């Protein structure tokens, strides 16, 4: 009899869990009731959700969580943040699986816009990439330009097993920047860098995880300054090279073209992007992390469009 | 070592103080996995009965296939369900990608072969005398099936519990299909992966301990069912 009671209790727990599960998901678990006409033009996206695909750096630092809370306070919407890295985020955008992209790879963003997938890009923040590595700097690259540093790391690694480099290896914005530096240093990335030896490790993970991995290996890696600062307390890598024009890291937000995918939540997407470039939000971005890390993780784009090399409109004009 | 001890203590603290973040993720895991296990059971058990009591060409192949699918890689399920539910996929119009419903679909696919396979094995291993007795007592088709199920109910419970365990501990498909959205599709396993990558070891450990605890409860229920059976 005791056992029957146990089973009964288990079933009650199950039933209770089912009920809280249903309420906490706001009824979105009954898609069959809301989706009737399976045509391309039927707006099936639940209006109170806004799906944002983002680079891992914006998410791993906690900035996006902060902005999300502020935005949701004033808007009747739930932001669903999918932290994926720029490459994956662009793929989600091209497939029409999200409403907004927040990424950092100008070249691929431009292509995305030119192909008609993205519209209304606004630049909302920037910081810098840096090459971080062990304090002992086994390759001796401190003070070099990013390109010279890469060449030196590769040369030193041939003879010195302590010289290791961890790459994101995940077609993220940071990975794209790393490839750009290799190209600018005169290497063909796919044939001369990838698979060139044990010194080059492709981690295949987000920025935070890659920093952790580089720390375990006491290796060099390319990081955006924001994520590095956010992780600085847990790792003992230091910035070795942090100067050079090529290291500028610009974050852009754009909405998915509703002419391409009519079901996207373009009204709220517009609200969100405009929210990002308001002076108030720009102030929040400028101050984010200062208290905890002693310096800002991101710089606001407001007033800095010349540094970023973009038009004033792209940095400051709200989407009409 | 210090880190592990500290992580463990923090984990216990988070659990006993009913930290809302920890419990929210845990309840979502249970909700999604329970739904998937129930749906999979409803689909699989009739199929197992059909396979066990009907003969038709290709039956052997189907059973072999079911056994092979025990080892279906979860990331492959993730990829296939992603392609199906993505807006560019055949079921894209439903707008289900990155939702708990999509994760339930993925987990259902994951455990269907397990429930079919194990239930089928139990049915085949059953003493034929029982079948003959039920038929000789004049049972119609549904009465027959109901009686058979009653005979093997303990095996079915154990099978369902095992399927539950497989589904709740799965991470590959969950992260591809769900997108790991905080407060929406973030479950125990995807949360552990994320928190570990962010260096929040204590939080990861708290979630890991809860996952282990759920496994223990499932095991406990299974054991008490078995004890009742004996």
PDB file of N, CA, C and O in Angstrom, chain B residues 32-45 47-48 66-67 69-74 77 81 103-119 156 158-170 173:
ATOM      1  N   UNK B  32       9.105  19.630 -19.959  1.00  0.00           N
ATOM      2  CA  UNK B  32       9.364  19.271 -21.362  1.00  0.00           C
ATOM      3  C   UNK B  32       9.572  17.759 -21.488  1.00  0.00           C
ATOM      4  O   UNK B  32       8.991  17.106 -22.359  1.00  0.00           O
ATOM      5  N   UNK B  33      10.356  17.194 -20.591  1.00  0.00           N
ATOM      6  CA  UNK B  33      10.672  15.776 -20.698  1.00  0.00           C
ATOM      7  C   UNK B  33       9.448  14.901 -20.407  1.00  0.00           C
ATOM      8  O   UNK B  33       9.212  13.909 -21.088  1.00  0.00           O
ATOM      9  N   UNK B  34       8.659  15.306 -19.398  1.00  0.00           N
ATOM     10  CA  UNK B  34       7.446  14.533 -19.098  1.00  0.00           C
ATOM     11  C   UNK B  34       6.489  14.543 -20.280  1.00  0.00           C
ATOM     12  O   UNK B  34       5.944  13.507 -20.665  1.00  0.00           O
ATOM     13  N   UNK B  35       6.304  15.725 -20.866  1.00  0.00           N
ATOM     14  CA  UNK B  35       5.396  15.822 -22.022  1.00  0.00           C
ATOM     15  C   UNK B  35       5.876  14.896 -23.125  1.00  0.00           C
ATOM     16  O   UNK B  35       5.096  14.128 -23.693  1.00  0.00           O
ATOM     17  N   UNK B  36       7.191  14.969 -23.409  1.00  0.00           N
ATOM     18  CA  UNK B  36       7.740  14.151 -24.493  1.00  0.00           C
ATOM     19  C   UNK B  36       7.579  12.669 -24.178  1.00  0.00           C
ATOM     20  O   UNK B  36       7.186  11.880 -25.048  1.00  0.00           O
ATOM     21  N   UNK B  37       7.836  12.289 -22.930  1.00  0.00           N
ATOM     22  CA  UNK B  37       7.752  10.871 -22.570  1.00  0.00           C
ATOM     23  C   UNK B  37       6.309  10.372 -22.689  1.00  0.00           C
ATOM     24  O   UNK B  37       6.062   9.270 -23.180  1.00  0.00           O
ATOM     25  N   UNK B  38       5.352  11.196 -22.241  1.00  0.00           N
ATOM     26  CA  UNK B  38       3.943  10.794 -22.338  1.00  0.00           C
ATOM     27  C   UNK B  38       3.524  10.644 -23.794  1.00  0.00           C
ATOM     28  O   UNK B  38       2.922   9.640 -24.180  1.00  0.00           O
ATOM     29  N   UNK B  39       3.859  11.645 -24.614  1.00  0.00           N
ATOM     30  CA  UNK B  39       3.470  11.585 -26.027  1.00  0.00           C
ATOM     31  C   UNK B  39       4.112  10.368 -26.691  1.00  0.00           C
ATOM     32  O   UNK B  39       3.455   9.611 -27.412  1.00  0.00           O
ATOM     33  N   UNK B  40       5.389  10.165 -26.404  1.00  0.00           N
ATOM     34  CA  UNK B  40       6.103   9.033 -27.010  1.00  0.00           C
ATOM     35  C   UNK B  40       5.483   7.710 -26.569  1.00  0.00           C
ATOM     36  O   UNK B  40       5.354   6.779 -27.366  1.00  0.00           O
ATOM     37  N   UNK B  41       5.048   7.627 -25.301  1.00  0.00           N
ATOM     38  CA  UNK B  41       4.430   6.393 -24.816  1.00  0.00           C
ATOM     39  C   UNK B  41       3.132   6.117 -25.557  1.00  0.00           C
ATOM     40  O   UNK B  41       2.852   4.987 -25.963  1.00  0.00           O
ATOM     41  N   UNK B  42       2.324   7.162 -25.709  1.00  0.00           N
ATOM     42  CA  UNK B  42       1.036   6.997 -26.380  1.00  0.00           C
ATOM     43  C   UNK B  42       1.240   6.525 -27.823  1.00  0.00           C
ATOM     44  O   UNK B  42       0.479   5.706 -28.342  1.00  0.00           O
ATOM     45  N   UNK B  43       2.301   7.019 -28.455  1.00  0.00           N
ATOM     46  CA  UNK B  43       2.577   6.601 -29.837  1.00  0.00           C
ATOM     47  C   UNK B  43       3.191   5.203 -29.873  1.00  0.00           C
ATOM     48  O   UNK B  43       2.823   4.368 -30.693  1.00  0.00           O
ATOM     49  N   UNK B  44       4.122   4.951 -28.965  1.00  0.00           N
ATOM     50  CA  UNK B  44       4.980   3.765 -29.091  1.00  0.00           C
ATOM     51  C   UNK B  44       4.329   2.472 -28.629  1.00  0.00           C
ATOM     52  O   UNK B  44       4.552   1.418 -29.237  1.00  0.00           O
ATOM     53  N   UNK B  45       3.561   2.517 -27.557  1.00  0.00           N
ATOM     54  CA  UNK B  45       3.053   1.265 -26.995  1.00  0.00           C
ATOM     55  C   UNK B  45       2.122   0.542 -27.978  1.00  0.00           C
ATOM     56  O   UNK B  45       2.290  -0.665 -28.202  1.00  0.00           O
ATOM     57  N   UNK B  47       2.294   0.697 -31.157  1.00  0.00           N
ATOM     58  CA  UNK B  47       3.168   0.185 -32.226  1.00  0.00           C
ATOM     59  C   UNK B  47       3.854  -1.098 -31.758  1.00  0.00           C
ATOM     60  O   UNK B  47       3.941  -2.081 -32.497  1.00  0.00           O
ATOM     61  N   UNK B  48       4.299  -1.099 -30.496  1.00  0.00           N
ATOM     62  CA  UNK B  48       4.960  -2.297 -29.954  1.00  0.00           C
ATOM     63  C   UNK B  48       3.990  -3.477 -29.950  1.00  0.00           C
ATOM     64  O   UNK B  48       4.359  -4.603 -30.323  1.00  0.00           O
ATOM     65  N   UNK B  66      14.519  -0.282 -35.269  1.00  0.00           N
ATOM     66  CA  UNK B  66      14.175   0.276 -33.956  1.00  0.00           C
ATOM     67  C   UNK B  66      15.334   0.106 -32.979  1.00  0.00           C
ATOM     68  O   UNK B  66      15.704   1.033 -32.270  1.00  0.00           O
ATOM     69  N   UNK B  67      15.939  -1.090 -33.004  1.00  0.00           N
ATOM     70  CA  UNK B  67      17.062  -1.321 -32.095  1.00  0.00           C
ATOM     71  C   UNK B  67      18.243  -0.419 -32.435  1.00  0.00           C
ATOM     72  O   UNK B  67      18.927   0.089 -31.548  1.00  0.00           O
ATOM     73  N   UNK B  69      18.054   2.495 -33.722  1.00  0.00           N
ATOM     74  CA  UNK B  69      17.724   3.879 -33.362  1.00  0.00           C
ATOM     75  C   UNK B  69      17.868   4.161 -31.858  1.00  0.00           C
ATOM     76  O   UNK B  69      17.814   5.306 -31.447  1.00  0.00           O
ATOM     77  N   UNK B  70      18.048   3.115 -31.044  1.00  0.00           N
ATOM     78  CA  UNK B  70      18.374   3.348 -29.625  1.00  0.00           C
ATOM     79  C   UNK B  70      19.548   4.311 -29.534  1.00  0.00           C
ATOM     80  O   UNK B  70      19.644   5.117 -28.637  1.00  0.00           O
ATOM     81  N   UNK B  71      20.481   4.127 -30.459  1.00  0.00           N
ATOM     82  CA  UNK B  71      21.738   4.876 -30.407  1.00  0.00           C
ATOM     83  C   UNK B  71      21.695   6.115 -31.294  1.00  0.00           C
ATOM     84  O   UNK B  71      22.735   6.680 -31.615  1.00  0.00           O
ATOM     85  N   UNK B  72      20.503   6.524 -31.683  1.00  0.00           N
ATOM     86  CA  UNK B  72      20.359   7.726 -32.518  1.00  0.00           C
ATOM     87  C   UNK B  72      21.074   8.908 -31.854  1.00  0.00           C
ATOM     88  O   UNK B  72      20.756   9.272 -30.727  1.00  0.00           O
ATOM     89  N   UNK B  73      22.051   9.517 -32.538  1.00  0.00           N
ATOM     90  CA  UNK B  73      22.758  10.641 -31.899  1.00  0.00           C
ATOM     91  C   UNK B  73      21.809  11.829 -31.734  1.00  0.00           C
ATOM     92  O   UNK B  73      21.092  12.185 -32.671  1.00  0.00           O
ATOM     93  N   UNK B  74      21.824  12.407 -30.543  1.00  0.00           N
ATOM     94  CA  UNK B  74      20.847  13.459 -30.278  1.00  0.00           C
ATOM     95  C   UNK B  74      21.108  14.710 -31.113  1.00  0.00           C
ATOM     96  O   UNK B  74      20.180  15.396 -31.490  1.00  0.00           O
ATOM     97  N   UNK B  77      19.265  14.269 -34.305  1.00  0.00           N
ATOM     98  CA  UNK B  77      17.851  14.600 -34.123  1.00  0.00           C
ATOM     99  C   UNK B  77      17.693  16.116 -34.114  1.00  0.00           C
ATOM    100  O   UNK B  77      16.801  16.673 -34.746  1.00  0.00           O
ATOM    101  N   UNK B  81      15.355  18.005 -36.767  1.00  0.00           N
ATOM    102  CA  UNK B  81      14.191  18.759 -36.296  1.00  0.00           C
ATOM    103  C   UNK B  81      14.374  20.248 -36.611  1.00  0.00           C
ATOM    104  O   UNK B  81      13.429  20.936 -37.009  1.00  0.00           O
ATOM    105  N   UNK B 103      11.215  21.457 -28.572  1.00  0.00           N
ATOM    106  CA  UNK B 103      12.072  20.575 -27.782  1.00  0.00           C
ATOM    107  C   UNK B 103      11.334  19.293 -27.418  1.00  0.00           C
ATOM    108  O   UNK B 103      11.919  18.207 -27.393  1.00  0.00           O
ATOM    109  N   UNK B 104      10.024  19.424 -27.151  1.00  0.00           N
ATOM    110  CA  UNK B 104       9.219  18.229 -26.856  1.00  0.00           C
ATOM    111  C   UNK B 104       9.208  17.306 -28.076  1.00  0.00           C
ATOM    112  O   UNK B 104       9.367  16.088 -27.957  1.00  0.00           O
ATOM    113  N   UNK B 105       9.078  17.896 -29.263  1.00  0.00           N
ATOM    114  CA  UNK B 105       9.096  17.097 -30.493  1.00  0.00           C
ATOM    115  C   UNK B 105      10.427  16.343 -30.604  1.00  0.00           C
ATOM    116  O   UNK B 105      10.450  15.140 -30.865  1.00  0.00           O
ATOM    117  N   UNK B 106      11.520  17.039 -30.377  1.00  0.00           N
ATOM    118  CA  UNK B 106      12.841  16.415 -30.475  1.00  0.00           C
ATOM    119  C   UNK B 106      13.000  15.261 -29.494  1.00  0.00           C
ATOM    120  O   UNK B 106      13.440  14.166 -29.860  1.00  0.00           O
ATOM    121  N   UNK B 107      12.605  15.493 -28.253  1.00  0.00           N
ATOM    122  CA  UNK B 107      12.753  14.440 -27.240  1.00  0.00           C
ATOM    123  C   UNK B 107      11.818  13.270 -27.513  1.00  0.00           C
ATOM    124  O   UNK B 107      12.169  12.114 -27.251  1.00  0.00           O
ATOM    125  N   UNK B 108      10.636  13.576 -28.036  1.00  0.00           N
ATOM    126  CA  UNK B 108       9.702  12.499 -28.378  1.00  0.00           C
ATOM    127  C   UNK B 108      10.336  11.573 -29.406  1.00  0.00           C
ATOM    128  O   UNK B 108      10.310  10.350 -29.262  1.00  0.00           O
ATOM    129  N   UNK B 109      10.927  12.168 -30.446  1.00  0.00           N
ATOM    130  CA  UNK B 109      11.591  11.367 -31.475  1.00  0.00           C
ATOM    131  C   UNK B 109      12.723  10.545 -30.858  1.00  0.00           C
ATOM    132  O   UNK B 109      12.921   9.387 -31.196  1.00  0.00           O
ATOM    133  N   UNK B 110      13.416  11.158 -29.909  1.00  0.00           N
ATOM    134  CA  UNK B 110      14.539  10.469 -29.270  1.00  0.00           C
ATOM    135  C   UNK B 110      14.105   9.197 -28.539  1.00  0.00           C
ATOM    136  O   UNK B 110      14.768   8.168 -28.624  1.00  0.00           O
ATOM    137  N   UNK B 111      12.976   9.259 -27.812  1.00  0.00           N
ATOM    138  CA  UNK B 111      12.641   8.119 -26.943  1.00  0.00           C
ATOM    139  C   UNK B 111      11.657   7.130 -27.563  1.00  0.00           C
ATOM    140  O   UNK B 111      11.490   6.037 -27.038  1.00  0.00           O
ATOM    141  N   UNK B 112      11.028   7.488 -28.673  1.00  0.00           N
ATOM    142  CA  UNK B 112      10.088   6.538 -29.307  1.00  0.00           C
ATOM    143  C   UNK B 112      10.754   5.176 -29.570  1.00  0.00           C
ATOM    144  O   UNK B 112      10.184   4.142 -29.187  1.00  0.00           O
ATOM    145  N   UNK B 113      11.937   5.127 -30.196  1.00  0.00           N
ATOM    146  CA  UNK B 113      12.534   3.800 -30.441  1.00  0.00           C
ATOM    147  C   UNK B 113      12.784   3.017 -29.163  1.00  0.00           C
ATOM    148  O   UNK B 113      12.599   1.803 -29.134  1.00  0.00           O
ATOM    149  N   UNK B 114      13.166   3.717 -28.107  1.00  0.00           N
ATOM    150  CA  UNK B 114      13.456   3.029 -26.840  1.00  0.00           C
ATOM    151  C   UNK B 114      12.188   2.379 -26.294  1.00  0.00           C
ATOM    152  O   UNK B 114      12.186   1.203 -25.903  1.00  0.00           O
ATOM    153  N   UNK B 115      11.091   3.140 -26.290  1.00  0.00           N
ATOM    154  CA  UNK B 115       9.848   2.592 -25.714  1.00  0.00           C
ATOM    155  C   UNK B 115       9.320   1.457 -26.596  1.00  0.00           C
ATOM    156  O   UNK B 115       8.923   0.401 -26.094  1.00  0.00           O
ATOM    157  N   UNK B 116       9.354   1.655 -27.910  1.00  0.00           N
ATOM    158  CA  UNK B 116       8.890   0.584 -28.803  1.00  0.00           C
ATOM    159  C   UNK B 116       9.736  -0.672 -28.570  1.00  0.00           C
ATOM    160  O   UNK B 116       9.212  -1.758 -28.338  1.00  0.00           O
ATOM    161  N   UNK B 117      11.042  -0.508 -28.619  1.00  0.00           N
ATOM    162  CA  UNK B 117      11.960  -1.645 -28.556  1.00  0.00           C
ATOM    163  C   UNK B 117      11.827  -2.437 -27.264  1.00  0.00           C
ATOM    164  O   UNK B 117      11.676  -3.662 -27.280  1.00  0.00           O
ATOM    165  N   UNK B 118      11.849  -1.738 -26.136  1.00  0.00           N
ATOM    166  CA  UNK B 118      11.813  -2.438 -24.855  1.00  0.00           C
ATOM    167  C   UNK B 118      10.441  -3.063 -24.605  1.00  0.00           C
ATOM    168  O   UNK B 118      10.352  -4.173 -24.075  1.00  0.00           O
ATOM    169  N   UNK B 119       9.376  -2.338 -24.988  1.00  0.00           N
ATOM    170  CA  UNK B 119       8.037  -2.909 -24.802  1.00  0.00           C
ATOM    171  C   UNK B 119       7.873  -4.146 -25.674  1.00  0.00           C
ATOM    172  O   UNK B 119       7.340  -5.176 -25.235  1.00  0.00           O
ATOM    173  N   UNK B 156       6.525  -1.838 -18.669  1.00  0.00           N
ATOM    174  CA  UNK B 156       6.211  -0.581 -19.347  1.00  0.00           C
ATOM    175  C   UNK B 156       6.592   0.612 -18.459  1.00  0.00           C
ATOM    176  O   UNK B 156       7.206   1.567 -18.928  1.00  0.00           O
ATOM    177  N   UNK B 158       8.871   0.736 -16.188  1.00  0.00           N
ATOM    178  CA  UNK B 158      10.333   0.831 -16.149  1.00  0.00           C
ATOM    179  C   UNK B 158      10.869   1.412 -17.456  1.00  0.00           C
ATOM    180  O   UNK B 158      11.777   2.238 -17.464  1.00  0.00           O
ATOM    181  N   UNK B 159      10.261   0.999 -18.566  1.00  0.00           N
ATOM    182  CA  UNK B 159      10.679   1.500 -19.874  1.00  0.00           C
ATOM    183  C   UNK B 159      10.454   3.006 -19.977  1.00  0.00           C
ATOM    184  O   UNK B 159      11.324   3.754 -20.436  1.00  0.00           O
ATOM    185  N   UNK B 160       9.275   3.430 -19.535  1.00  0.00           N
ATOM    186  CA  UNK B 160       8.942   4.857 -19.614  1.00  0.00           C
ATOM    187  C   UNK B 160       9.891   5.665 -18.725  1.00  0.00           C
ATOM    188  O   UNK B 160      10.382   6.728 -19.118  1.00  0.00           O
ATOM    189  N   UNK B 161      10.185   5.118 -17.552  1.00  0.00           N
ATOM    190  CA  UNK B 161      11.106   5.812 -16.651  1.00  0.00           C
ATOM    191  C   UNK B 161      12.491   5.926 -17.296  1.00  0.00           C
ATOM    192  O   UNK B 161      13.154   6.959 -17.197  1.00  0.00           O
ATOM    193  N   UNK B 162      12.895   4.865 -17.979  1.00  0.00           N
ATOM    194  CA  UNK B 162      14.198   4.885 -18.628  1.00  0.00           C
ATOM    195  C   UNK B 162      14.225   5.919 -19.763  1.00  0.00           C
ATOM    196  O   UNK B 162      15.186   6.665 -19.922  1.00  0.00           O
ATOM    197  N   UNK B 163      13.120   5.972 -20.508  1.00  0.00           N
ATOM    198  CA  UNK B 163      13.012   6.950 -21.585  1.00  0.00           C
ATOM    199  C   UNK B 163      13.087   8.367 -21.017  1.00  0.00           C
ATOM    200  O   UNK B 163      13.755   9.246 -21.566  1.00  0.00           O
ATOM    201  N   UNK B 164      12.415   8.563 -19.907  1.00  0.00           N
ATOM    202  CA  UNK B 164      12.445   9.865 -19.237  1.00  0.00           C
ATOM    203  C   UNK B 164      13.888  10.251 -18.890  1.00  0.00           C
ATOM    204  O   UNK B 164      14.323  11.367 -19.141  1.00  0.00           O
ATOM    205  N   UNK B 165      14.605   9.285 -18.356  1.00  0.00           N
ATOM    206  CA  UNK B 165      15.994   9.533 -17.974  1.00  0.00           C
ATOM    207  C   UNK B 165      16.866   9.898 -19.160  1.00  0.00           C
ATOM    208  O   UNK B 165      17.688  10.809 -19.087  1.00  0.00           O
ATOM    209  N   UNK B 166      16.656   9.188 -20.255  1.00  0.00           N
ATOM    210  CA  UNK B 166      17.438   9.469 -21.467  1.00  0.00           C
ATOM    211  C   UNK B 166      17.129  10.879 -21.975  1.00  0.00           C
ATOM    212  O   UNK B 166      18.017  11.620 -22.355  1.00  0.00           O
ATOM    213  N   UNK B 167      15.850  11.245 -21.949  1.00  0.00           N
ATOM    214  CA  UNK B 167      15.449  12.537 -22.523  1.00  0.00           C
ATOM    215  C   UNK B 167      15.895  13.708 -21.656  1.00  0.00           C
ATOM    216  O   UNK B 167      16.354  14.719 -22.171  1.00  0.00           O
ATOM    217  N   UNK B 168      15.785  13.555 -20.338  1.00  0.00           N
ATOM    218  CA  UNK B 168      16.076  14.723 -19.493  1.00  0.00           C
ATOM    219  C   UNK B 168      17.580  15.013 -19.435  1.00  0.00           C
ATOM    220  O   UNK B 168      17.995  16.134 -19.182  1.00  0.00           O
ATOM    221  N   UNK B 169      18.391  13.992 -19.721  1.00  0.00           N
ATOM    222  CA  UNK B 169      19.835  14.202 -19.622  1.00  0.00           C
ATOM    223  C   UNK B 169      20.446  14.601 -20.956  1.00  0.00           C
ATOM    224  O   UNK B 169      21.652  14.743 -21.074  1.00  0.00           O
ATOM    225  N   UNK B 170      19.629  14.826 -21.958  1.00  0.00           N
ATOM    226  CA  UNK B 170      20.108  15.066 -23.312  1.00  0.00           C
ATOM    227  C   UNK B 170      20.406  16.558 -23.502  1.00  0.00           C
ATOM    228  O   UNK B 170      19.643  17.404 -23.061  1.00  0.00           O
ATOM    229  N   UNK B 173      20.482  17.942 -28.822  1.00  0.00           N
ATOM    230  CA  UNK B 173      19.292  18.352 -29.558  1.00  0.00           C
ATOM    231  C   UNK B 173      18.656  19.565 -28.888  1.00  0.00           C
ATOM    232  O   UNK B 173      18.201  20.496 -29.559  1.00  0.00           O
TER     233      UNK B 173
END
